[in-house]
mmCIF file with all atom_site columns, C-alpha atoms in Angstrom:
data_model
loop_
_atom_site.group_PDB
_atom_site.id
_atom_site.type_symbol
_atom_site.label_atom_id
_atom_site.label_alt_id
_atom_site.label_comp_id
_atom_site.label_asym_id
_atom_site.label_entity_id
_atom_site.label_seq_id
_atom_site.pdbx_PDB_ins_code
_atom_site.Cartn_x
_atom_site.Cartn_y
_atom_site.Cartn_z
_atom_site.occupancy
_atom_site.B_iso_or_equiv
_atom_site.pdbx_formal_charge
_atom_site.auth_seq_id
_atom_site.auth_comp_id
_atom_site.auth_asym_id
_atom_site.auth_atom_id
_atom_site.pdbx_PDB_model_num
ATOM 1   C CA . MET B 1 1   ? 5.352  -7.318  -20.943 1.00 38.00 ? 1   MET B CA 1
ATOM 2   C CA . SER B 1 2   ? 8.602  -6.745  -22.862 1.00 39.00 ? 2   SER B CA 1
ATOM 3   C CA . LEU B 1 3   ? 10.334 -9.232  -25.073 1.00 42.00 ? 3   LEU B CA 1
ATOM 4   C CA . THR B 1 4   ? 13.821 -10.554 -24.344 1.00 44.00 ? 4   THR B CA 1
ATOM 5   C CA . ALA B 1 5   ? 16.673 -10.260 -26.846 1.00 45.00 ? 5   ALA B CA 1
ATOM 6   C CA . MET B 1 6   ? 15.803 -13.754 -28.087 1.00 47.00 ? 6   MET B CA 1
ATOM 7   C CA . GLY B 1 7   ? 12.334 -12.586 -29.065 1.00 49.00 ? 7   GLY B CA 1
ATOM 8   C CA . SER B 1 8   ? 10.429 -14.619 -26.480 1.00 62.00 ? 8   SER B CA 1
ATOM 9   C CA . LEU B 1 9   ? 8.644  -13.627 -23.309 1.00 72.00 ? 9   LEU B CA 1
ATOM 10  C CA . PRO B 1 10  ? 10.785 -13.350 -20.179 1.00 84.00 ? 10  PRO B CA 1
ATOM 11  C CA . VAL B 1 11  ? 10.816 -16.412 -17.986 1.00 88.00 ? 11  VAL B CA 1
ATOM 12  C CA . ASP B 1 12  ? 8.953  -16.204 -14.673 1.00 93.00 ? 12  ASP B CA 1
ATOM 13  C CA . LEU B 1 13  ? 11.936 -17.140 -12.514 1.00 94.00 ? 13  LEU B CA 1
ATOM 14  C CA . GLU B 1 14  ? 9.807  -18.070 -9.513  1.00 94.00 ? 14  GLU B CA 1
ATOM 15  C CA . LYS B 1 15  ? 7.801  -20.553 -11.604 1.00 95.00 ? 15  LYS B CA 1
ATOM 16  C CA . ALA B 1 16  ? 11.020 -21.851 -13.169 1.00 95.00 ? 16  ALA B CA 1
ATOM 17  C CA . LEU B 1 17  ? 12.553 -22.443 -9.719  1.00 94.00 ? 17  LEU B CA 1
ATOM 18  C CA . ASN B 1 18  ? 9.418  -24.313 -8.679  1.00 95.00 ? 18  ASN B CA 1
ATOM 19  C CA . GLY B 1 19  ? 9.775  -26.363 -11.855 1.00 95.00 ? 19  GLY B CA 1
ATOM 20  C CA . CYS B 1 20  ? 13.408 -27.144 -10.977 1.00 94.00 ? 20  CYS B CA 1
ATOM 21  C CA . ALA B 1 21  ? 12.301 -28.218 -7.506  1.00 94.00 ? 21  ALA B CA 1
ATOM 22  C CA . ASN B 1 22  ? 9.940  -30.662 -9.221  1.00 95.00 ? 22  ASN B CA 1
ATOM 23  C CA . GLY B 1 23  ? 12.636 -32.021 -11.550 1.00 94.00 ? 23  GLY B CA 1
ATOM 24  C CA . ASP B 1 24  ? 11.703 -30.041 -14.675 1.00 95.00 ? 24  ASP B CA 1
ATOM 25  C CA . ARG B 1 25  ? 14.933 -29.740 -16.692 1.00 94.00 ? 25  ARG B CA 1
ATOM 26  C CA . LEU B 1 26  ? 13.280 -27.383 -19.177 1.00 95.00 ? 26  LEU B CA 1
ATOM 27  C CA . ALA B 1 27  ? 12.723 -24.922 -16.331 1.00 95.00 ? 27  ALA B CA 1
ATOM 28  C CA . LEU B 1 28  ? 16.457 -24.949 -15.547 1.00 94.00 ? 28  LEU B CA 1
ATOM 29  C CA . ARG B 1 29  ? 17.202 -24.476 -19.248 1.00 94.00 ? 29  ARG B CA 1
ATOM 30  C CA . GLN B 1 30  ? 14.887 -21.461 -19.348 1.00 95.00 ? 30  GLN B CA 1
ATOM 31  C CA . ILE B 1 31  ? 16.662 -19.875 -16.384 1.00 95.00 ? 31  ILE B CA 1
ATOM 32  C CA . PHE B 1 32  ? 20.006 -20.575 -18.033 1.00 94.00 ? 32  PHE B CA 1
ATOM 33  C CA . ASP B 1 33  ? 18.967 -19.161 -21.410 1.00 94.00 ? 33  ASP B CA 1
ATOM 34  C CA . GLN B 1 34  ? 17.619 -15.978 -19.857 1.00 94.00 ? 34  GLN B CA 1
ATOM 35  C CA . GLU B 1 35  ? 20.170 -15.309 -17.106 1.00 94.00 ? 35  GLU B CA 1
ATOM 36  C CA . ALA B 1 36  ? 23.506 -17.038 -17.863 1.00 93.00 ? 36  ALA B CA 1
ATOM 37  C CA . GLY B 1 37  ? 25.083 -14.126 -19.726 1.00 93.00 ? 37  GLY B CA 1
ATOM 38  C CA . LYS B 1 38  ? 24.284 -11.664 -16.952 1.00 94.00 ? 38  LYS B CA 1
ATOM 39  C CA . LEU B 1 39  ? 25.366 -14.143 -14.287 1.00 94.00 ? 39  LEU B CA 1
ATOM 40  C CA . ILE B 1 40  ? 28.740 -14.644 -15.985 1.00 92.00 ? 40  ILE B CA 1
ATOM 41  C CA . ALA B 1 41  ? 29.200 -10.855 -16.053 1.00 91.00 ? 41  ALA B CA 1
ATOM 42  C CA . VAL B 1 42  ? 28.442 -10.639 -12.318 1.00 90.00 ? 42  VAL B CA 1
ATOM 43  C CA . ALA B 1 43  ? 30.832 -13.498 -11.515 1.00 91.00 ? 43  ALA B CA 1
ATOM 44  C CA . GLN B 1 44  ? 33.534 -12.033 -13.751 1.00 88.00 ? 44  GLN B CA 1
ATOM 45  C CA . ARG B 1 45  ? 33.395 -8.713  -11.888 1.00 87.00 ? 45  ARG B CA 1
ATOM 46  C CA . ILE B 1 46  ? 34.178 -10.650 -8.714  1.00 86.00 ? 46  ILE B CA 1
ATOM 47  C CA . VAL B 1 47  ? 36.735 -13.247 -9.887  1.00 86.00 ? 47  VAL B CA 1
ATOM 48  C CA . ARG B 1 48  ? 38.236 -11.077 -12.688 1.00 84.00 ? 48  ARG B CA 1
ATOM 49  C CA . ARG B 1 49  ? 38.718 -13.959 -15.151 1.00 85.00 ? 49  ARG B CA 1
ATOM 50  C CA . ARG B 1 50  ? 36.222 -15.156 -17.754 1.00 86.00 ? 50  ARG B CA 1
ATOM 51  C CA . GLU B 1 51  ? 37.052 -18.877 -17.435 1.00 86.00 ? 51  GLU B CA 1
ATOM 52  C CA . LEU B 1 52  ? 36.679 -18.744 -13.645 1.00 87.00 ? 52  LEU B CA 1
ATOM 53  C CA . ALA B 1 53  ? 33.405 -16.843 -14.002 1.00 89.00 ? 53  ALA B CA 1
ATOM 54  C CA . GLU B 1 54  ? 32.096 -19.580 -16.291 1.00 91.00 ? 54  GLU B CA 1
ATOM 55  C CA . GLU B 1 55  ? 33.079 -22.206 -13.700 1.00 89.00 ? 55  GLU B CA 1
ATOM 56  C CA . VAL B 1 56  ? 31.294 -20.216 -10.999 1.00 91.00 ? 56  VAL B CA 1
ATOM 57  C CA . VAL B 1 57  ? 28.105 -20.029 -13.065 1.00 93.00 ? 57  VAL B CA 1
ATOM 58  C CA . GLN B 1 58  ? 28.263 -23.735 -13.909 1.00 92.00 ? 58  GLN B CA 1
ATOM 59  C CA . ASP B 1 59  ? 28.599 -24.571 -10.203 1.00 91.00 ? 59  ASP B CA 1
ATOM 60  C CA . ALA B 1 60  ? 25.803 -22.134 -9.408  1.00 93.00 ? 60  ALA B CA 1
ATOM 61  C CA . PHE B 1 61  ? 23.433 -23.817 -11.862 1.00 94.00 ? 61  PHE B CA 1
ATOM 62  C CA . ILE B 1 62  ? 24.137 -27.170 -10.275 1.00 92.00 ? 62  ILE B CA 1
ATOM 63  C CA . ARG B 1 63  ? 23.302 -25.637 -6.909  1.00 93.00 ? 63  ARG B CA 1
ATOM 64  C CA . ILE B 1 64  ? 20.172 -23.970 -8.316  1.00 94.00 ? 64  ILE B CA 1
ATOM 65  C CA . TRP B 1 65  ? 19.038 -27.350 -9.673  1.00 93.00 ? 65  TRP B CA 1
ATOM 66  C CA . THR B 1 66  ? 19.739 -29.269 -6.473  1.00 92.00 ? 66  THR B CA 1
ATOM 67  C CA . HIS B 1 67  ? 18.528 -26.596 -4.026  1.00 94.00 ? 67  HIS B CA 1
ATOM 68  C CA . ALA B 1 68  ? 15.578 -25.006 -5.862  1.00 94.00 ? 68  ALA B CA 1
ATOM 69  C CA . HIS B 1 69  ? 13.270 -26.552 -3.278  1.00 93.00 ? 69  HIS B CA 1
ATOM 70  C CA . GLN B 1 70  ? 14.827 -24.221 -0.679  1.00 93.00 ? 70  GLN B CA 1
ATOM 71  C CA . TYR B 1 71  ? 13.734 -21.042 -2.455  1.00 92.00 ? 71  TYR B CA 1
ATOM 72  C CA . ARG B 1 72  ? 10.998 -19.155 -0.580  1.00 91.00 ? 72  ARG B CA 1
ATOM 73  C CA . SER B 1 73  ? 9.289  -16.209 -2.277  1.00 88.00 ? 73  SER B CA 1
ATOM 74  C CA . ASP B 1 74  ? 8.639  -14.563 1.101   1.00 89.00 ? 74  ASP B CA 1
ATOM 75  C CA . SER B 1 75  ? 12.435 -14.297 1.587   1.00 84.00 ? 75  SER B CA 1
ATOM 76  C CA . GLY B 1 76  ? 13.063 -12.334 -1.613  1.00 87.00 ? 76  GLY B CA 1
ATOM 77  C CA . SER B 1 77  ? 12.810 -12.453 -5.373  1.00 92.00 ? 77  SER B CA 1
ATOM 78  C CA . ALA B 1 78  ? 13.748 -15.502 -7.411  1.00 93.00 ? 78  ALA B CA 1
ATOM 79  C CA . ARG B 1 79  ? 16.268 -13.395 -9.331  1.00 93.00 ? 79  ARG B CA 1
ATOM 80  C CA . GLY B 1 80  ? 17.846 -12.217 -6.078  1.00 91.00 ? 80  GLY B CA 1
ATOM 81  C CA . TRP B 1 81  ? 18.104 -15.810 -4.855  1.00 94.00 ? 81  TRP B CA 1
ATOM 82  C CA . ILE B 1 82  ? 19.786 -16.940 -8.097  1.00 94.00 ? 82  ILE B CA 1
ATOM 83  C CA . TYR B 1 83  ? 22.217 -14.007 -8.141  1.00 93.00 ? 83  TYR B CA 1
ATOM 84  C CA . ALA B 1 84  ? 23.070 -14.547 -4.468  1.00 92.00 ? 84  ALA B CA 1
ATOM 85  C CA . ILE B 1 85  ? 24.090 -18.117 -5.284  1.00 93.00 ? 85  ILE B CA 1
ATOM 86  C CA . VAL B 1 86  ? 26.408 -16.893 -8.053  1.00 93.00 ? 86  VAL B CA 1
ATOM 87  C CA . ARG B 1 87  ? 27.856 -14.166 -5.845  1.00 92.00 ? 87  ARG B CA 1
ATOM 88  C CA . ASN B 1 88  ? 28.478 -16.599 -2.985  1.00 90.00 ? 88  ASN B CA 1
ATOM 89  C CA . ARG B 1 89  ? 30.074 -19.150 -5.323  1.00 90.00 ? 89  ARG B CA 1
ATOM 90  C CA . ALA B 1 90  ? 32.386 -16.459 -6.730  1.00 89.00 ? 90  ALA B CA 1
ATOM 91  C CA . LEU B 1 91  ? 33.390 -15.279 -3.266  1.00 87.00 ? 91  LEU B CA 1
ATOM 92  C CA . ASN B 1 92  ? 33.982 -18.880 -2.161  1.00 85.00 ? 92  ASN B CA 1
ATOM 93  C CA . LEU B 1 93  ? 36.230 -19.388 -5.170  1.00 82.00 ? 93  LEU B CA 1
ATOM 94  C CA . LEU B 1 94  ? 38.274 -16.336 -4.197  1.00 79.00 ? 94  LEU B CA 1
ATOM 95  C CA . ARG B 1 95  ? 38.559 -17.516 -0.585  1.00 78.00 ? 95  ARG B CA 1
ATOM 96  C CA . ASP B 1 96  ? 39.537 -21.035 -1.699  1.00 69.00 ? 96  ASP B CA 1
ATOM 97  C CA . GLY B 1 97  ? 42.072 -19.508 -4.072  1.00 63.00 ? 97  GLY B CA 1
ATOM 98  C CA . ARG B 1 98  ? 43.732 -17.691 -1.187  1.00 48.00 ? 98  ARG B CA 1
ATOM 99  C CA . ARG B 1 99  ? 44.043 -20.977 0.686   1.00 40.00 ? 99  ARG B CA 1
ATOM 100 C CA . GLU B 1 100 ? 45.572 -22.560 -2.410  1.00 43.00 ? 100 GLU B CA 1
ATOM 101 C CA . HIS B 1 101 ? 48.259 -19.863 -2.459  1.00 43.00 ? 101 HIS B CA 1
ATOM 102 C CA . VAL B 1 102 ? 49.387 -20.935 1.012   1.00 39.00 ? 102 VAL B CA 1
ATOM 103 C CA . VAL B 1 103 ? 49.585 -24.557 -0.159  1.00 40.00 ? 103 VAL B CA 1
ATOM 104 C CA . GLU B 1 104 ? 51.348 -23.376 -3.312  1.00 45.00 ? 104 GLU B CA 1
ATOM 105 C CA . ASP B 1 105 ? 54.100 -21.791 -1.216  1.00 46.00 ? 105 ASP B CA 1
ATOM 106 C CA . VAL B 1 106 ? 54.878 -25.173 0.337   1.00 43.00 ? 106 VAL B CA 1
ATOM 107 C CA . GLU B 1 107 ? 54.609 -26.937 -3.013  1.00 50.00 ? 107 GLU B CA 1
ATOM 108 C CA . THR B 1 108 ? 56.707 -24.295 -4.784  1.00 51.00 ? 108 THR B CA 1
ATOM 109 C CA . LEU B 1 109 ? 59.838 -25.769 -3.252  1.00 47.00 ? 109 LEU B CA 1
ATOM 110 C CA . ARG B 1 110 ? 58.914 -29.194 -4.624  1.00 52.00 ? 110 ARG B CA 1
ATOM 111 C CA . ASP B 1 111 ? 58.027 -27.721 -8.018  1.00 59.00 ? 111 ASP B CA 1
ATOM 112 C CA . ASP B 1 112 ? 61.302 -25.790 -8.193  1.00 61.00 ? 112 ASP B CA 1
ATOM 113 C CA . GLN B 1 113 ? 63.235 -28.954 -7.429  1.00 63.00 ? 113 GLN B CA 1
ATOM 114 C CA . GLN B 1 114 ? 61.315 -30.866 -10.109 1.00 69.00 ? 114 GLN B CA 1
ATOM 115 C CA . ALA B 1 115 ? 61.838 -28.021 -12.613 1.00 67.00 ? 115 ALA B CA 1
ATOM 116 C CA . ASP B 1 116 ? 65.580 -28.182 -11.932 1.00 70.00 ? 116 ASP B CA 1
ATOM 117 C CA . GLU B 1 117 ? 65.537 -31.937 -12.589 1.00 74.00 ? 117 GLU B CA 1
ATOM 118 C CA . ILE B 1 118 ? 63.659 -31.436 -15.876 1.00 74.00 ? 118 ILE B CA 1
ATOM 119 C CA . MET B 1 119 ? 66.116 -28.797 -17.079 1.00 73.00 ? 119 MET B CA 1
ATOM 120 C CA . ALA B 1 120 ? 69.022 -30.989 -15.934 1.00 77.00 ? 120 ALA B CA 1
ATOM 121 C CA . ALA B 1 121 ? 67.708 -33.744 -18.231 1.00 75.00 ? 121 ALA B CA 1
ATOM 122 C CA . TRP B 1 122 ? 68.009 -31.362 -21.176 1.00 71.00 ? 122 TRP B CA 1
ATOM 123 C CA . HIS B 1 123 ? 71.494 -30.270 -20.148 1.00 76.00 ? 123 HIS B CA 1
ATOM 124 C CA . ARG B 1 124 ? 72.593 -33.901 -19.819 1.00 81.00 ? 124 ARG B CA 1
ATOM 125 C CA . LEU B 1 125 ? 71.938 -34.458 -23.517 1.00 79.00 ? 125 LEU B CA 1
ATOM 126 C CA . ASP B 1 126 ? 75.017 -34.656 -25.688 1.00 82.00 ? 126 ASP B CA 1
ATOM 127 C CA . ARG B 1 127 ? 75.667 -31.027 -26.641 1.00 82.00 ? 127 ARG B CA 1
ATOM 128 C CA . ASN B 1 128 ? 76.600 -32.126 -30.151 1.00 85.00 ? 128 ASN B CA 1
ATOM 129 C CA . SER B 1 129 ? 73.335 -34.039 -30.652 1.00 85.00 ? 129 SER B CA 1
ATOM 130 C CA . ARG B 1 130 ? 70.719 -32.801 -33.074 1.00 88.00 ? 130 ARG B CA 1
ATOM 131 C CA . LEU B 1 131 ? 68.022 -33.024 -30.375 1.00 86.00 ? 131 LEU B CA 1
ATOM 132 C CA . TYR B 1 132 ? 69.991 -30.734 -28.037 1.00 86.00 ? 132 TYR B CA 1
ATOM 133 C CA . GLU B 1 133 ? 70.516 -28.267 -30.876 1.00 89.00 ? 133 GLU B CA 1
ATOM 134 C CA . CYS B 1 134 ? 66.832 -28.327 -31.878 1.00 89.00 ? 134 CYS B CA 1
ATOM 135 C CA . LEU B 1 135 ? 65.592 -27.952 -28.305 1.00 87.00 ? 135 LEU B CA 1
ATOM 136 C CA . GLY B 1 136 ? 68.044 -25.094 -27.844 1.00 88.00 ? 136 GLY B CA 1
ATOM 137 C CA . SER B 1 137 ? 66.617 -23.300 -30.877 1.00 90.00 ? 137 SER B CA 1
ATOM 138 C CA . LEU B 1 138 ? 63.124 -23.174 -29.342 1.00 89.00 ? 138 LEU B CA 1
ATOM 139 C CA . GLU B 1 139 ? 61.807 -20.231 -27.335 1.00 88.00 ? 139 GLU B CA 1
ATOM 140 C CA . ASP B 1 140 ? 62.308 -20.848 -23.614 1.00 85.00 ? 140 ASP B CA 1
ATOM 141 C CA . THR B 1 141 ? 58.579 -21.186 -22.945 1.00 82.00 ? 141 THR B CA 1
ATOM 142 C CA . LYS B 1 142 ? 58.037 -23.760 -25.693 1.00 85.00 ? 142 LYS B CA 1
ATOM 143 C CA . ARG B 1 143 ? 61.108 -25.723 -24.640 1.00 85.00 ? 143 ARG B CA 1
ATOM 144 C CA . GLN B 1 144 ? 60.016 -25.640 -21.014 1.00 84.00 ? 144 GLN B CA 1
ATOM 145 C CA . GLY B 1 145 ? 56.496 -26.808 -21.909 1.00 85.00 ? 145 GLY B CA 1
ATOM 146 C CA . ILE B 1 146 ? 57.794 -29.708 -24.010 1.00 86.00 ? 146 ILE B CA 1
ATOM 147 C CA . LEU B 1 147 ? 60.280 -30.773 -21.350 1.00 85.00 ? 147 LEU B CA 1
ATOM 148 C CA . MET B 1 148 ? 57.618 -30.576 -18.632 1.00 84.00 ? 148 MET B CA 1
ATOM 149 C CA . ALA B 1 149 ? 55.302 -32.751 -20.733 1.00 83.00 ? 149 ALA B CA 1
ATOM 150 C CA . TYR B 1 150 ? 57.760 -35.322 -22.024 1.00 80.00 ? 150 TYR B CA 1
ATOM 151 C CA . VAL B 1 151 ? 60.413 -35.443 -19.292 1.00 78.00 ? 151 VAL B CA 1
ATOM 152 C CA . GLY B 1 152 ? 58.335 -34.455 -16.248 1.00 77.00 ? 152 GLY B CA 1
ATOM 153 C CA . GLY B 1 153 ? 55.166 -36.214 -17.378 1.00 77.00 ? 153 GLY B CA 1
ATOM 154 C CA . TYR B 1 154 ? 52.960 -33.201 -16.653 1.00 78.00 ? 154 TYR B CA 1
ATOM 155 C CA . SER B 1 155 ? 49.530 -32.881 -18.274 1.00 79.00 ? 155 SER B CA 1
ATOM 156 C CA . HIS B 1 156 ? 48.691 -29.746 -20.250 1.00 82.00 ? 156 HIS B CA 1
ATOM 157 C CA . GLY B 1 157 ? 46.606 -28.548 -17.298 1.00 77.00 ? 157 GLY B CA 1
ATOM 158 C CA . GLU B 1 158 ? 49.461 -29.038 -14.851 1.00 77.00 ? 158 GLU B CA 1
ATOM 159 C CA . ILE B 1 159 ? 51.828 -27.193 -17.170 1.00 81.00 ? 159 ILE B CA 1
ATOM 160 C CA . ALA B 1 160 ? 49.383 -24.304 -17.476 1.00 80.00 ? 160 ALA B CA 1
ATOM 161 C CA . GLY B 1 161 ? 49.051 -24.169 -13.694 1.00 79.00 ? 161 GLY B CA 1
ATOM 162 C CA . ARG B 1 162 ? 52.755 -24.303 -13.023 1.00 78.00 ? 162 ARG B CA 1
ATOM 163 C CA . LEU B 1 163 ? 53.588 -21.699 -15.654 1.00 78.00 ? 163 LEU B CA 1
ATOM 164 C CA . ARG B 1 164 ? 50.536 -19.623 -14.619 1.00 79.00 ? 164 ARG B CA 1
ATOM 165 C CA . ILE B 1 165 ? 49.182 -19.388 -18.148 1.00 82.00 ? 165 ILE B CA 1
ATOM 166 C CA . PRO B 1 166 ? 45.810 -20.289 -19.694 1.00 83.00 ? 166 PRO B CA 1
ATOM 167 C CA . LEU B 1 167 ? 45.358 -23.930 -20.682 1.00 81.00 ? 167 LEU B CA 1
ATOM 168 C CA . GLY B 1 168 ? 44.910 -23.049 -24.357 1.00 82.00 ? 168 GLY B CA 1
ATOM 169 C CA . THR B 1 169 ? 48.201 -21.149 -24.334 1.00 85.00 ? 169 THR B CA 1
ATOM 170 C CA . ALA B 1 170 ? 50.049 -24.112 -22.820 1.00 86.00 ? 170 ALA B CA 1
ATOM 171 C CA . LYS B 1 171 ? 48.577 -26.448 -25.426 1.00 87.00 ? 171 LYS B CA 1
ATOM 172 C CA . SER B 1 172 ? 49.467 -24.172 -28.323 1.00 88.00 ? 172 SER B CA 1
ATOM 173 C CA . TRP B 1 173 ? 53.033 -23.597 -27.031 1.00 88.00 ? 173 TRP B CA 1
ATOM 174 C CA . ILE B 1 174 ? 53.593 -27.334 -26.820 1.00 89.00 ? 174 ILE B CA 1
ATOM 175 C CA . ARG B 1 175 ? 51.944 -27.985 -30.199 1.00 89.00 ? 175 ARG B CA 1
ATOM 176 C CA . ARG B 1 176 ? 54.008 -25.268 -31.910 1.00 89.00 ? 176 ARG B CA 1
ATOM 177 C CA . GLY B 1 177 ? 57.165 -26.357 -30.118 1.00 89.00 ? 177 GLY B CA 1
ATOM 178 C CA . LEU B 1 178 ? 56.700 -29.970 -31.226 1.00 89.00 ? 178 LEU B CA 1
ATOM 179 C CA . SER B 1 179 ? 56.054 -28.831 -34.770 1.00 90.00 ? 179 SER B CA 1
ATOM 180 C CA . ALA B 1 180 ? 59.259 -26.768 -34.768 1.00 90.00 ? 180 ALA B CA 1
ATOM 181 C CA . LEU B 1 181 ? 61.164 -29.736 -33.273 1.00 89.00 ? 181 LEU B CA 1
ATOM 182 C CA . ARG B 1 182 ? 59.875 -32.060 -36.004 1.00 90.00 ? 182 ARG B CA 1
ATOM 183 C CA . GLU B 1 183 ? 60.983 -29.605 -38.687 1.00 91.00 ? 183 GLU B CA 1
ATOM 184 C CA . CYS B 1 184 ? 64.372 -29.146 -37.088 1.00 89.00 ? 184 CYS B CA 1
ATOM 185 C CA . LEU B 1 185 ? 64.966 -32.895 -36.694 1.00 87.00 ? 185 LEU B CA 1
ATOM 186 C CA . ALA B 1 186 ? 63.776 -33.736 -40.241 1.00 83.00 ? 186 ALA B CA 1
#
């Protein structure tokens, strides 16, 4: 029997699934430790984005935990059962994403109207004010992020979604923009 990269014996996935069915959290942990990296790679090939692949695998492990009692060895290997769950979750995410695009089209009109109102708030500022000047000196994306947060009341996640950027990028744009505003206003 070969050793895994961690230096321990490979987990018997069938036994681990039986353990999960009996409420053994260590069994789920063993499956996760052995398979999570490969499962993320499989999901990422389907959904094309690392953060979505991680979500898929997280959802899959919840399903593995709650449905382990449904696994039957006469229907296929434990590994095949686990990977099928990940694959199905990834495909479901893609299908749900397509449905969201249809809803987005309807909501885009509302978002565009709200974006116009947010930008109008900036343009209504006194053009001779220091705040107007400092906001005007920011890159468009940073200014837009700050205005969406502080005028529109959007969360960082909503801003990231509306601007179609990663959450971390939205947070850093706003953080850097606020820092530049503070310096400018000081």
